[in-house]
PDB file of C-alpha atoms in Angstrom:
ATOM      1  CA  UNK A   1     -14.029   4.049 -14.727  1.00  0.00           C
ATOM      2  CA  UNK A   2     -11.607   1.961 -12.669  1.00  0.00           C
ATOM      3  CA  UNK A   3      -9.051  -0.110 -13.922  1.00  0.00           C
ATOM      4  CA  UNK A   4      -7.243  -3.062 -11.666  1.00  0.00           C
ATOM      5  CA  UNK A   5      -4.000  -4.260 -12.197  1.00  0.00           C
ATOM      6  CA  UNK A   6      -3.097  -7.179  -9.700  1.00  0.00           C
ATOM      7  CA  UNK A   7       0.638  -7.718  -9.160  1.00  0.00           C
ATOM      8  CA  UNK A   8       0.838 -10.823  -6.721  1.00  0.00           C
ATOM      9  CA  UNK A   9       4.962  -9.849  -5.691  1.00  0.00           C
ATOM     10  CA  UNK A  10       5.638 -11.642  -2.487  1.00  0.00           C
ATOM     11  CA  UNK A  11       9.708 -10.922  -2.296  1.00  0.00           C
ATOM     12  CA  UNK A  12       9.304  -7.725  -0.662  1.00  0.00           C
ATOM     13  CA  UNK A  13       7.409  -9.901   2.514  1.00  0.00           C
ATOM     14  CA  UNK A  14       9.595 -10.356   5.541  1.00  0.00           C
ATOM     15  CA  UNK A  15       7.130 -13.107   5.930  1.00  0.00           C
ATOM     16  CA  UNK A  16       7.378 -17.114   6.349  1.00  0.00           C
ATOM     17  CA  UNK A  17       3.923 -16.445   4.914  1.00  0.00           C
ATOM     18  CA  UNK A  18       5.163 -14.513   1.979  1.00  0.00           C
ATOM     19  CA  UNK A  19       4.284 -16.890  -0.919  1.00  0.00           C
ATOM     20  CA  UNK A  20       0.638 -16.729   0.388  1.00  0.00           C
ATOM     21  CA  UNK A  21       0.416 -13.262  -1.039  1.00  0.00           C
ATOM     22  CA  UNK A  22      -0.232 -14.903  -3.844  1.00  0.00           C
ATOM     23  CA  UNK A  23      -3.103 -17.026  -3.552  1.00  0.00           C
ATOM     24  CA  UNK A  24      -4.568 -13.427  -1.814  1.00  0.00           C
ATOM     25  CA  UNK A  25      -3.998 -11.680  -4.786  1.00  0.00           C
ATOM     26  CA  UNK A  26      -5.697 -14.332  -6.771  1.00  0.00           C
ATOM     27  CA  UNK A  27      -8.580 -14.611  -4.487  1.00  0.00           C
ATOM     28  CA  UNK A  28      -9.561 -10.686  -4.566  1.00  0.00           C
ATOM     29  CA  UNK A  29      -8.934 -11.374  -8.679  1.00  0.00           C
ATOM     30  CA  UNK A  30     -11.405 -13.164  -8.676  1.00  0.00           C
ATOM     31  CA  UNK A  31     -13.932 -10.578  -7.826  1.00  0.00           C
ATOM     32  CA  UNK A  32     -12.539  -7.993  -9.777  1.00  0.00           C
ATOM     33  CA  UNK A  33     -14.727  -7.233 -13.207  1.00  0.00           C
ATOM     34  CA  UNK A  34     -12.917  -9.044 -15.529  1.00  0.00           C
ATOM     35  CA  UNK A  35     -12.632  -6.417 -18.747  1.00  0.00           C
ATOM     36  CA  UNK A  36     -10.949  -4.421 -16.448  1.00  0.00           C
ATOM     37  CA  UNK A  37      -8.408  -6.017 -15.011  1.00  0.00           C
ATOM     38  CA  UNK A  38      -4.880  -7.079 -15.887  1.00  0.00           C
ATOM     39  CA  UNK A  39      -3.738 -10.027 -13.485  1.00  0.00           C
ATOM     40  CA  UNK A  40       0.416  -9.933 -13.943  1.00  0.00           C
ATOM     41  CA  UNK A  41       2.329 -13.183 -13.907  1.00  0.00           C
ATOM     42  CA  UNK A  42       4.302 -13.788 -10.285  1.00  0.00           C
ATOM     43  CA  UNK A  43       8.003 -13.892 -11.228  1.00  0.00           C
ATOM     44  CA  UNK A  44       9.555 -17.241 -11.104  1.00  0.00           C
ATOM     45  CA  UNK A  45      12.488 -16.358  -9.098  1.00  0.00           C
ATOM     46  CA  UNK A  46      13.284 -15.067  -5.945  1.00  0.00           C
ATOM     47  CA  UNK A  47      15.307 -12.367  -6.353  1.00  0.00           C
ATOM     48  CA  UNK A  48      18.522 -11.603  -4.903  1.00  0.00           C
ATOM     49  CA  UNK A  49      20.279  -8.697  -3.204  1.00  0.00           C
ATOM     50  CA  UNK A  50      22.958  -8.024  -5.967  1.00  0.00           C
ATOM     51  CA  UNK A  51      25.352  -6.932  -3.120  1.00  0.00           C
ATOM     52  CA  UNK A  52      22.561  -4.334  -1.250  1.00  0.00           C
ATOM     53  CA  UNK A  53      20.858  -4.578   1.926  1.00  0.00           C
ATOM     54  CA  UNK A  54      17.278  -5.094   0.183  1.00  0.00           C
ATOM     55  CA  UNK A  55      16.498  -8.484   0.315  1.00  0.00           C
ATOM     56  CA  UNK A  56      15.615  -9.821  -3.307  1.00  0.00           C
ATOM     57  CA  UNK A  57      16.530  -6.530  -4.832  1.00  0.00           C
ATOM     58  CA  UNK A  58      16.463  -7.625  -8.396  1.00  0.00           C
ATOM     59  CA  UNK A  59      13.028  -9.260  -8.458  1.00  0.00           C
ATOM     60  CA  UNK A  60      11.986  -6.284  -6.991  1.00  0.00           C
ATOM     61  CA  UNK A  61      13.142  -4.010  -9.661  1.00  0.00           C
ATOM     62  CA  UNK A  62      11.956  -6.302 -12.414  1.00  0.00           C
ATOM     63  CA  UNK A  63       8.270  -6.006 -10.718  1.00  0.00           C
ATOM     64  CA  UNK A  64       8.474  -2.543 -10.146  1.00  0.00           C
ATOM     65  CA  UNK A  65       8.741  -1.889 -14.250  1.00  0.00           C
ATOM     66  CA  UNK A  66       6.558  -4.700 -15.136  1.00  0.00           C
ATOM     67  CA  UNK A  67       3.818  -2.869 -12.727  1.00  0.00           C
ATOM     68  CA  UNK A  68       4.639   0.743 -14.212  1.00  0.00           C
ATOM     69  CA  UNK A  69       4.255  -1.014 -17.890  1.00  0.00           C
ATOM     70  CA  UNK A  70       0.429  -2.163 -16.544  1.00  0.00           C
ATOM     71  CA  UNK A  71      -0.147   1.480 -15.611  1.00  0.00           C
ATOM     72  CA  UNK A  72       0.174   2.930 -19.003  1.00  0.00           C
ATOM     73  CA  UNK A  73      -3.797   2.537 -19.961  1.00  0.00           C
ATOM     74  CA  UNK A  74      -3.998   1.837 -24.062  1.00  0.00           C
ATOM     75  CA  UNK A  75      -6.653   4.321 -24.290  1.00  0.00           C
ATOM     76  CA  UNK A  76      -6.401   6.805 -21.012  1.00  0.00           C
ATOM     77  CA  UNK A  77      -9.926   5.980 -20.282  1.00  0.00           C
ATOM     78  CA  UNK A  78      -9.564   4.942 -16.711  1.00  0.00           C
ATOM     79  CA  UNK A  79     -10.580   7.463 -14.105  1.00  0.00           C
ATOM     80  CA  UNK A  80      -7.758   5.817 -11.646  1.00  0.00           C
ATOM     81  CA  UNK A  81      -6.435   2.760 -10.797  1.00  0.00           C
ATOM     82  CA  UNK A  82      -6.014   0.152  -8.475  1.00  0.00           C
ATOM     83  CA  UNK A  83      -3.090  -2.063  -7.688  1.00  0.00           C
ATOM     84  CA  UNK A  84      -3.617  -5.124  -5.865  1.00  0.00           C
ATOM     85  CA  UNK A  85      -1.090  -7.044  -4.475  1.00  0.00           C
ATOM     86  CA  UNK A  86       0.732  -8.849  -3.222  1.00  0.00           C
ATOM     87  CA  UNK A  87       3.287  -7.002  -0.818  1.00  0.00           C
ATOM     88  CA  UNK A  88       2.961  -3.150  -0.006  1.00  0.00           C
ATOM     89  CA  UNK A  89       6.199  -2.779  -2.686  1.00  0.00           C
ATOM     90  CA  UNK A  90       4.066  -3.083  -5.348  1.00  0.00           C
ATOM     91  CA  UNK A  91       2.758   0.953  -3.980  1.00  0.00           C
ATOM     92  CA  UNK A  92       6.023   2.248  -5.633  1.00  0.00           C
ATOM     93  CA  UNK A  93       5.212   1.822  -8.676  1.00  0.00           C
ATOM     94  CA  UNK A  94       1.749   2.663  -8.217  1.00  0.00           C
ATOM     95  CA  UNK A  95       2.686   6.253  -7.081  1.00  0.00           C
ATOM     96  CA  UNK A  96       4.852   6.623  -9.192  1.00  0.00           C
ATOM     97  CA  UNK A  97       3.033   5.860 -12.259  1.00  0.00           C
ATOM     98  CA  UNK A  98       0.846   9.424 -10.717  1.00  0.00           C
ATOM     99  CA  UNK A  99       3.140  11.293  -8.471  1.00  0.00           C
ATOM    100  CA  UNK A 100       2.764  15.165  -9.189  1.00  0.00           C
ATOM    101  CA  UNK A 101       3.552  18.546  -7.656  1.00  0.00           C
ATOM    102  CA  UNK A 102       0.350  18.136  -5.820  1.00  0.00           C
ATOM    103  CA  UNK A 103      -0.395  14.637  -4.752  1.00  0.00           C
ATOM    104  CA  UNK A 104      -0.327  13.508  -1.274  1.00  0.00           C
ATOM    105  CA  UNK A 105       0.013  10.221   0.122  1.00  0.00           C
ATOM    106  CA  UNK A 106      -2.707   8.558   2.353  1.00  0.00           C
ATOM    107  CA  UNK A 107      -0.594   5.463   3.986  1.00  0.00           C
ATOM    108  CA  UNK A 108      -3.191   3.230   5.819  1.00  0.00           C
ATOM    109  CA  UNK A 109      -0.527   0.744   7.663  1.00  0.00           C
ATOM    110  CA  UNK A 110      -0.342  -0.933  10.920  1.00  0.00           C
ATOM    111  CA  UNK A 111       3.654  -0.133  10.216  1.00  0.00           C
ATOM    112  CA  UNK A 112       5.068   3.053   8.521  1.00  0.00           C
ATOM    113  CA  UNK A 113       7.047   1.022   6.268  1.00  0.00           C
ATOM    114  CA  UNK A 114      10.303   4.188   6.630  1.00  0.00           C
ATOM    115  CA  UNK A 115      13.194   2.100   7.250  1.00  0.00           C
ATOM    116  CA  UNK A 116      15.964   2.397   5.654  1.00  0.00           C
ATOM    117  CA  UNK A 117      18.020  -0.330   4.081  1.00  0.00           C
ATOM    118  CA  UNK A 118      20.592   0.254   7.030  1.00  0.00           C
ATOM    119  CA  UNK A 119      17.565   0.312   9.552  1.00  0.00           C
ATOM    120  CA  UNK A 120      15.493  -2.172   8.791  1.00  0.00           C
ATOM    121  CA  UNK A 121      15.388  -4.822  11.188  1.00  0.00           C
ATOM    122  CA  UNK A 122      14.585  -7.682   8.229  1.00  0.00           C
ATOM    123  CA  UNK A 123      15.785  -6.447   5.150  1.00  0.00           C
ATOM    124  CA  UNK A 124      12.830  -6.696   3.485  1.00  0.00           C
ATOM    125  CA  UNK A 125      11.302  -4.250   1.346  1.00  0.00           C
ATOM    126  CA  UNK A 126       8.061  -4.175   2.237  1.00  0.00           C
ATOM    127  CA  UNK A 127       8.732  -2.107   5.471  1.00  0.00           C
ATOM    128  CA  UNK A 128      10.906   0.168   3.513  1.00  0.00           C
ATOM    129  CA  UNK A 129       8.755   1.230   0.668  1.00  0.00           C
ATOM    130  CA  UNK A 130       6.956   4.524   1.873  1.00  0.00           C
ATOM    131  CA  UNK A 131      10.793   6.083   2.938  1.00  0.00           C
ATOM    132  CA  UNK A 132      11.417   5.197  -1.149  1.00  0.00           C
ATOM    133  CA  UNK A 133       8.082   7.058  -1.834  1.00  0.00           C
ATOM    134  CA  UNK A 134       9.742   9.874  -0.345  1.00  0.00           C
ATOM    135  CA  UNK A 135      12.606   9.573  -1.998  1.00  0.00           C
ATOM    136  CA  UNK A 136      15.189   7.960   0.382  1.00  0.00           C
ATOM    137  CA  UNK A 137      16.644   4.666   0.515  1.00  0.00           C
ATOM    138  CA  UNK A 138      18.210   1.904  -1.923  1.00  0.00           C
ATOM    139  CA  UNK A 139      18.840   3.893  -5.306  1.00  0.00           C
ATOM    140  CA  UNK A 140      17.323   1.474  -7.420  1.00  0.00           C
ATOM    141  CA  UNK A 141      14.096   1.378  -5.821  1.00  0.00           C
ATOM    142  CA  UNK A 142      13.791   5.332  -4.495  1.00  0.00           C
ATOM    143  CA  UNK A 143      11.362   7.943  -6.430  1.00  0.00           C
ATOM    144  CA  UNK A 144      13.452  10.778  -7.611  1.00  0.00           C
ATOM    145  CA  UNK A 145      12.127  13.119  -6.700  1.00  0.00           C
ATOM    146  CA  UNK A 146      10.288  11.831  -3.950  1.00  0.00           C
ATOM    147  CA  UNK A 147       6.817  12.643  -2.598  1.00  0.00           C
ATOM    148  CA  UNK A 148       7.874  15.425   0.508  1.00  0.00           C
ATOM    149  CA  UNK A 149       6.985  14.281   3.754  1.00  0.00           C
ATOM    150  CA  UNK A 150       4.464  16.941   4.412  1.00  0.00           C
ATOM    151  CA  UNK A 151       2.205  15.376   2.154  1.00  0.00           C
ATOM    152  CA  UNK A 152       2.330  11.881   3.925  1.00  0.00           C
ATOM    153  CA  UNK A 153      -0.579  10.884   5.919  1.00  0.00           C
ATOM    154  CA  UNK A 154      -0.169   8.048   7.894  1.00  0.00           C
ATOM    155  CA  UNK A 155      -3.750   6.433   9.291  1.00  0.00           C
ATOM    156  CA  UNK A 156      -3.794   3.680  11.666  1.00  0.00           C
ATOM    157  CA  UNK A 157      -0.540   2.985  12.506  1.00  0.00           C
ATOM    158  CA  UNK A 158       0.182   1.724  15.614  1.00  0.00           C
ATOM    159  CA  UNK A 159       4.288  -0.247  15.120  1.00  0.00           C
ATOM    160  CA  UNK A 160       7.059   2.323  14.257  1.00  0.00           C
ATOM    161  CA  UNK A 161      10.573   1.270  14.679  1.00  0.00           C
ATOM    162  CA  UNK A 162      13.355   3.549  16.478  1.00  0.00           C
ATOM    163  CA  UNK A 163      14.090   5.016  12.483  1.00  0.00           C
ATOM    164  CA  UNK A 164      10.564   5.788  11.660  1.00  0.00           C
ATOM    165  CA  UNK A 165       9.874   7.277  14.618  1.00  0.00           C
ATOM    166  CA  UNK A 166      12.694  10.167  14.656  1.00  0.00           C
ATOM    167  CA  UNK A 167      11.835  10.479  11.037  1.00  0.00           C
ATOM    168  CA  UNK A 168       7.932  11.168  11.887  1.00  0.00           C
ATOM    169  CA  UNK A 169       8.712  13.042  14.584  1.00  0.00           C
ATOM    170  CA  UNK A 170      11.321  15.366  12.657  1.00  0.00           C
ATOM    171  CA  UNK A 171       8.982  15.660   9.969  1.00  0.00           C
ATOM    172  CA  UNK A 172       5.973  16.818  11.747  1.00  0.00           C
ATOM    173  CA  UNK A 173       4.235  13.766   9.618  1.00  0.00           C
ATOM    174  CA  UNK A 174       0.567  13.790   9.936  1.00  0.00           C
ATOM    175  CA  UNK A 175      -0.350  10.665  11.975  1.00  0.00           C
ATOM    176  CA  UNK A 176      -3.831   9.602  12.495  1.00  0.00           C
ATOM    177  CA  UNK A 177      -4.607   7.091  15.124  1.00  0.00           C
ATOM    178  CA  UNK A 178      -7.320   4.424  13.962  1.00  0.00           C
ATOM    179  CA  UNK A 179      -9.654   5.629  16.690  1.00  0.00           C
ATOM    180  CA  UNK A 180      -9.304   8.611  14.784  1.00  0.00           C
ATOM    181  CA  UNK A 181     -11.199   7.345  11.710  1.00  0.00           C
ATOM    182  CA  UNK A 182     -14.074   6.469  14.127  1.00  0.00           C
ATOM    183  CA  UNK A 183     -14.899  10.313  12.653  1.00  0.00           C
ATOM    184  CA  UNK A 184     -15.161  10.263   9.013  1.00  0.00           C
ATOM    185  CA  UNK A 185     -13.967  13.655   8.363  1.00  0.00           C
ATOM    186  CA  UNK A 186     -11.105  13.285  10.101  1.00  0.00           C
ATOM    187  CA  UNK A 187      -8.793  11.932   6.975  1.00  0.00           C
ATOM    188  CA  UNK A 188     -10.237  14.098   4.727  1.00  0.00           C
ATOM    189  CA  UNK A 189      -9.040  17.059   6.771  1.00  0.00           C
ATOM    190  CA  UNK A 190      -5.680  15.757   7.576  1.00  0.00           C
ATOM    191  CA  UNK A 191      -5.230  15.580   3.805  1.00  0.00           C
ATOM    192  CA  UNK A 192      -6.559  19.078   2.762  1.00  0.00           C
ATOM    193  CA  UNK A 193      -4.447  20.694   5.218  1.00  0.00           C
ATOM    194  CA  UNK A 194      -1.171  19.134   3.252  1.00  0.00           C
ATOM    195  CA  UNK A 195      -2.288  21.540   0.616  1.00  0.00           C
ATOM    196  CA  UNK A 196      -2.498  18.499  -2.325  1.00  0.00           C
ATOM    197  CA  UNK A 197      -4.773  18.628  -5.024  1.00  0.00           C
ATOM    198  CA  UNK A 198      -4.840  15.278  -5.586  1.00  0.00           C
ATOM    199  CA  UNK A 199      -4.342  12.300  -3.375  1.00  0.00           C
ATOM    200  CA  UNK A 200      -3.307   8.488  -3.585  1.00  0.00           C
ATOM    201  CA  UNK A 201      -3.898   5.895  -1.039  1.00  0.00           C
ATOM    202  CA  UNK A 202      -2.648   3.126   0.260  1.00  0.00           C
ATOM    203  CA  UNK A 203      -4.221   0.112   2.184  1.00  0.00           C
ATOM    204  CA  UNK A 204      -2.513  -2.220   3.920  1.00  0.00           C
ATOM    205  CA  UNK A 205      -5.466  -4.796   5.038  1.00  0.00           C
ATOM    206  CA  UNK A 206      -2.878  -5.039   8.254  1.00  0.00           C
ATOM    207  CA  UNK A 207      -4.418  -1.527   9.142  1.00  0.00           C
ATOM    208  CA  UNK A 208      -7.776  -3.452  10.236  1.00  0.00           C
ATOM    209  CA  UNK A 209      -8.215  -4.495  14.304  1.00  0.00           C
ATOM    210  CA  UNK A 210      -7.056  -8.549  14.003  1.00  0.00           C
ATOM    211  CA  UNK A 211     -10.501  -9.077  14.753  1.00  0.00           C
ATOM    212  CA  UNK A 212     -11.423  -7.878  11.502  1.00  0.00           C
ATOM    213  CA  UNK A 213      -9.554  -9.842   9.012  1.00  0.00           C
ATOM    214  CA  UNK A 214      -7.232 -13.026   9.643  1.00  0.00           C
ATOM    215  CA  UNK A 215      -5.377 -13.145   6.689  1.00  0.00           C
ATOM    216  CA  UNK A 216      -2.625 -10.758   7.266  1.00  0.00           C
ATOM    217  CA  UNK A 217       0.444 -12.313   8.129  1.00  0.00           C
ATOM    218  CA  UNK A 218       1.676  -9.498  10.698  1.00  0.00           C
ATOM    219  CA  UNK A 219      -1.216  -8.665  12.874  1.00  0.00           C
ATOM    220  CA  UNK A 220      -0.933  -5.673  15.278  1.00  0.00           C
ATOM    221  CA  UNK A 221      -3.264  -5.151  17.887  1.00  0.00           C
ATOM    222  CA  UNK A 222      -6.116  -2.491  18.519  1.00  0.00           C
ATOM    223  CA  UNK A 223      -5.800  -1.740  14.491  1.00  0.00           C
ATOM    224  CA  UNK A 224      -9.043   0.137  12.582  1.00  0.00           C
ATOM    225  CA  UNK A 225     -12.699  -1.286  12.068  1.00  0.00           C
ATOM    226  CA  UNK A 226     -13.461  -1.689   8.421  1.00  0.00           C
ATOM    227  CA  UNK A 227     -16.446   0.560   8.650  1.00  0.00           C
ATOM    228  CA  UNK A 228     -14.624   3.104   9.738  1.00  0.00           C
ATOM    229  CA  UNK A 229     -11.832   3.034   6.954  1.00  0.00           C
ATOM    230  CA  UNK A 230     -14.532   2.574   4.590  1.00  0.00           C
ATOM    231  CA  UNK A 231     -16.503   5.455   5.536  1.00  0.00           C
ATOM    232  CA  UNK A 232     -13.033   7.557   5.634  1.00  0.00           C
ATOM    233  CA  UNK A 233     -12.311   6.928   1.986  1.00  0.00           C
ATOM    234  CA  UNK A 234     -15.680   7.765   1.010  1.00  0.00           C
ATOM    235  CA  UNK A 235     -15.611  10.968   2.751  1.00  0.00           C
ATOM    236  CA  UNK A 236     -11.835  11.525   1.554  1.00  0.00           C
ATOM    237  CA  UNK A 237     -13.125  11.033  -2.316  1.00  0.00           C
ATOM    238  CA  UNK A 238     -16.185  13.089  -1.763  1.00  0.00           C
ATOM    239  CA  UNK A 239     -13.953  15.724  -1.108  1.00  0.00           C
ATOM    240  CA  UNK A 240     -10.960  15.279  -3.427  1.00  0.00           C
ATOM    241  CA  UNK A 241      -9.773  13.576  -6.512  1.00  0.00           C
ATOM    242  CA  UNK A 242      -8.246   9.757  -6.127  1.00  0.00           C
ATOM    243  CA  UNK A 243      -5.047   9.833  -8.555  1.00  0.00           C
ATOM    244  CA  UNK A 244      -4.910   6.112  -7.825  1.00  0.00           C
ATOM    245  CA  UNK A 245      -4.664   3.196  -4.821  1.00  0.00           C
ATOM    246  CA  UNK A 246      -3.020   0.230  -3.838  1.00  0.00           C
ATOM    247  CA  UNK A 247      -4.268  -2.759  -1.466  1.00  0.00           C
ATOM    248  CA  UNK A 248      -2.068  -5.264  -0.131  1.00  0.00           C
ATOM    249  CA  UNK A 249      -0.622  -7.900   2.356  1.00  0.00           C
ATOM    250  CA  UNK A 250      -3.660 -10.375   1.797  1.00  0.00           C
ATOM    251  CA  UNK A 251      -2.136 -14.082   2.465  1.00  0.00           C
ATOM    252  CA  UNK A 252      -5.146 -16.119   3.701  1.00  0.00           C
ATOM    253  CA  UNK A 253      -3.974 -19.642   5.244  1.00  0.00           C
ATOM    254  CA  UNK A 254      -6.086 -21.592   2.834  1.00  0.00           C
ATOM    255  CA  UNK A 255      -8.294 -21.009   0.788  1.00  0.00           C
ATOM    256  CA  UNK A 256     -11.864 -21.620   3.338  1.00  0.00           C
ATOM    257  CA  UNK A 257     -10.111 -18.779   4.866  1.00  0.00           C
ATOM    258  CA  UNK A 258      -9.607 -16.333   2.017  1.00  0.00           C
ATOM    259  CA  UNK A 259     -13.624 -16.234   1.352  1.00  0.00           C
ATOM    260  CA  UNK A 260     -13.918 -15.314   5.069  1.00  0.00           C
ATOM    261  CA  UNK A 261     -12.077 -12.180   4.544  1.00  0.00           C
ATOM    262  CA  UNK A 262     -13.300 -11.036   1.170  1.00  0.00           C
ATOM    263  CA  UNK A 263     -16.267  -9.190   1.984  1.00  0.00           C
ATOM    264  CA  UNK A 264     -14.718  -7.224   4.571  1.00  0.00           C
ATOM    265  CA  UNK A 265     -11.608  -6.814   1.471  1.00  0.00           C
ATOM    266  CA  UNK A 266     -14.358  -5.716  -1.080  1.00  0.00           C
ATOM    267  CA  UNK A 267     -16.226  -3.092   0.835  1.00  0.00           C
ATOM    268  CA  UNK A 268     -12.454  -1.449   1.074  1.00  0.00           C
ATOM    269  CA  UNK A 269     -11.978  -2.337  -3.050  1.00  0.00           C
ATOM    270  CA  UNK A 270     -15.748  -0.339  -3.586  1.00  0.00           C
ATOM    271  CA  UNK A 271     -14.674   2.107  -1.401  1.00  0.00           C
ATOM    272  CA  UNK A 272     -11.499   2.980  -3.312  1.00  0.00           C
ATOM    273  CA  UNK A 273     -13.229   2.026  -7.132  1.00  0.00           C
TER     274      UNK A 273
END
């Protein structure tokens, strides 16, 4: 049985629309079956960088233990679970709380999120988390040890900065393109061949075409169609045990708005519970 635990963090968003992440995380809350989910305060404060390069580093690390408390189940009944955010920082934890010798990442992202605190162009930690899933980056925030990169799968990302490309490309990182998922099988396979047992995933609802969903705040063009990511998840969890999920980045202008986008949200949310 699914558990959800939603963790509305906005201070890893580079965006102006970062406080927004809240009312998304409320809004998919409040579809969620209620006995089984825990909906996390948002912290008061900001956050600051206590002398890093990681915007609002300190809020961050508070949410990232207040998250991994959540995913300690009182009575490890829960088949997996899901983490709703919120910004994609809250995925840290979430991997964390079920990183083993065999799980492999599924990272469905416009962006690859693999900058660096030196290369990031904003500072902000939501396009840095996946390069702290691996185990690089701002020692406070980092997995140690970190997830290798030949059991990343990155699906539907179409924006990679200078860093995350040469780190892709030196990496041999499985990338799928999201005409790719058009063919259900496709992320499946790209998963078995990383040799995992097990395998967590990621949505970012930024993955979806712009035409799918308004309520991300960083839109990038030609993304996936929802029926195609959903079908790929099925297909992946027919064919291999989900050690957990996240799904993020939902900050719907108002609140009209946010009920446009949830049934294209909750086919992904069914898809991954």
């Amino acid at each position: 049985m699914t558990r959800f635990v939603v963790a509305p963090q906005w201070q890893g968003s580079s965006s102006s629309r970062a406080m927004q992440l809240i009312d998304g995380a409320e809004a998919i809350a409040g579809d969620l079956p209620r006995a089984r989910t825990v909906f996390l305060d948002p912290l008061p404060e900001a956050g600051d960088a206590q002398g890093t390069e990681v915007h609002r580093l300190s809020a961050l690390v508070r949410m990232r233990g207040i998250i991994e408390q959540a995913l300690t189940p009182a009575d490890g009944a829960a088949e997996h679970t899901v983490v709703v955010g919120g910004d994609c920082g809250v995925a840290l934890a979430a991997v964390s709380a079920v990183a083993d010798d065999g799980l492999a990442v599924v990272w469905l992202d416009a962006h690859a999120d693999l900058n660096t605190p030196a290369s990031s162009p904003s500072g902000a930690f939501h396009g840095m988390v996946l390069r702290a899933i691996i185990g690089d980056g701002e020692a406070l925030l980092r997995r140690e040890p970190g997830i290798p990169a030949s059991r990343i799968v990155l699906a539907g990302t179409r924006t990679l900065d200078a860093e995350e490309y040469r780190l892709v490309t030196d990496n041999d990182m499985t990338r799928l393109a999201p005409d790719a998922l058009a063919d259900p099988d496709a992320l499946a396979e790209a998963v078995l061949a990383t040799g995992a047992t097990r395998v967590f995933v990621h949505v970012d609802l930024d993955v979806l075409d712009p035409a799918e969903i308004t309520g991300v705040a960083l839109p990038e063009p030609f993304g996936a169609r929802s029926a195609d990511v959903v079908a790929s998840l099925r297909r992946l969890r027919e064919r291999m045990p989900l050690a957990g999920a996240s799904l993020t980045e939902f900050s719907p202008s108002s609140p009209a708005a946010a009920v446009d986008d949830l049934g294209t949200i909750l086919r992904i949310v069914g898809a991954l519970a």
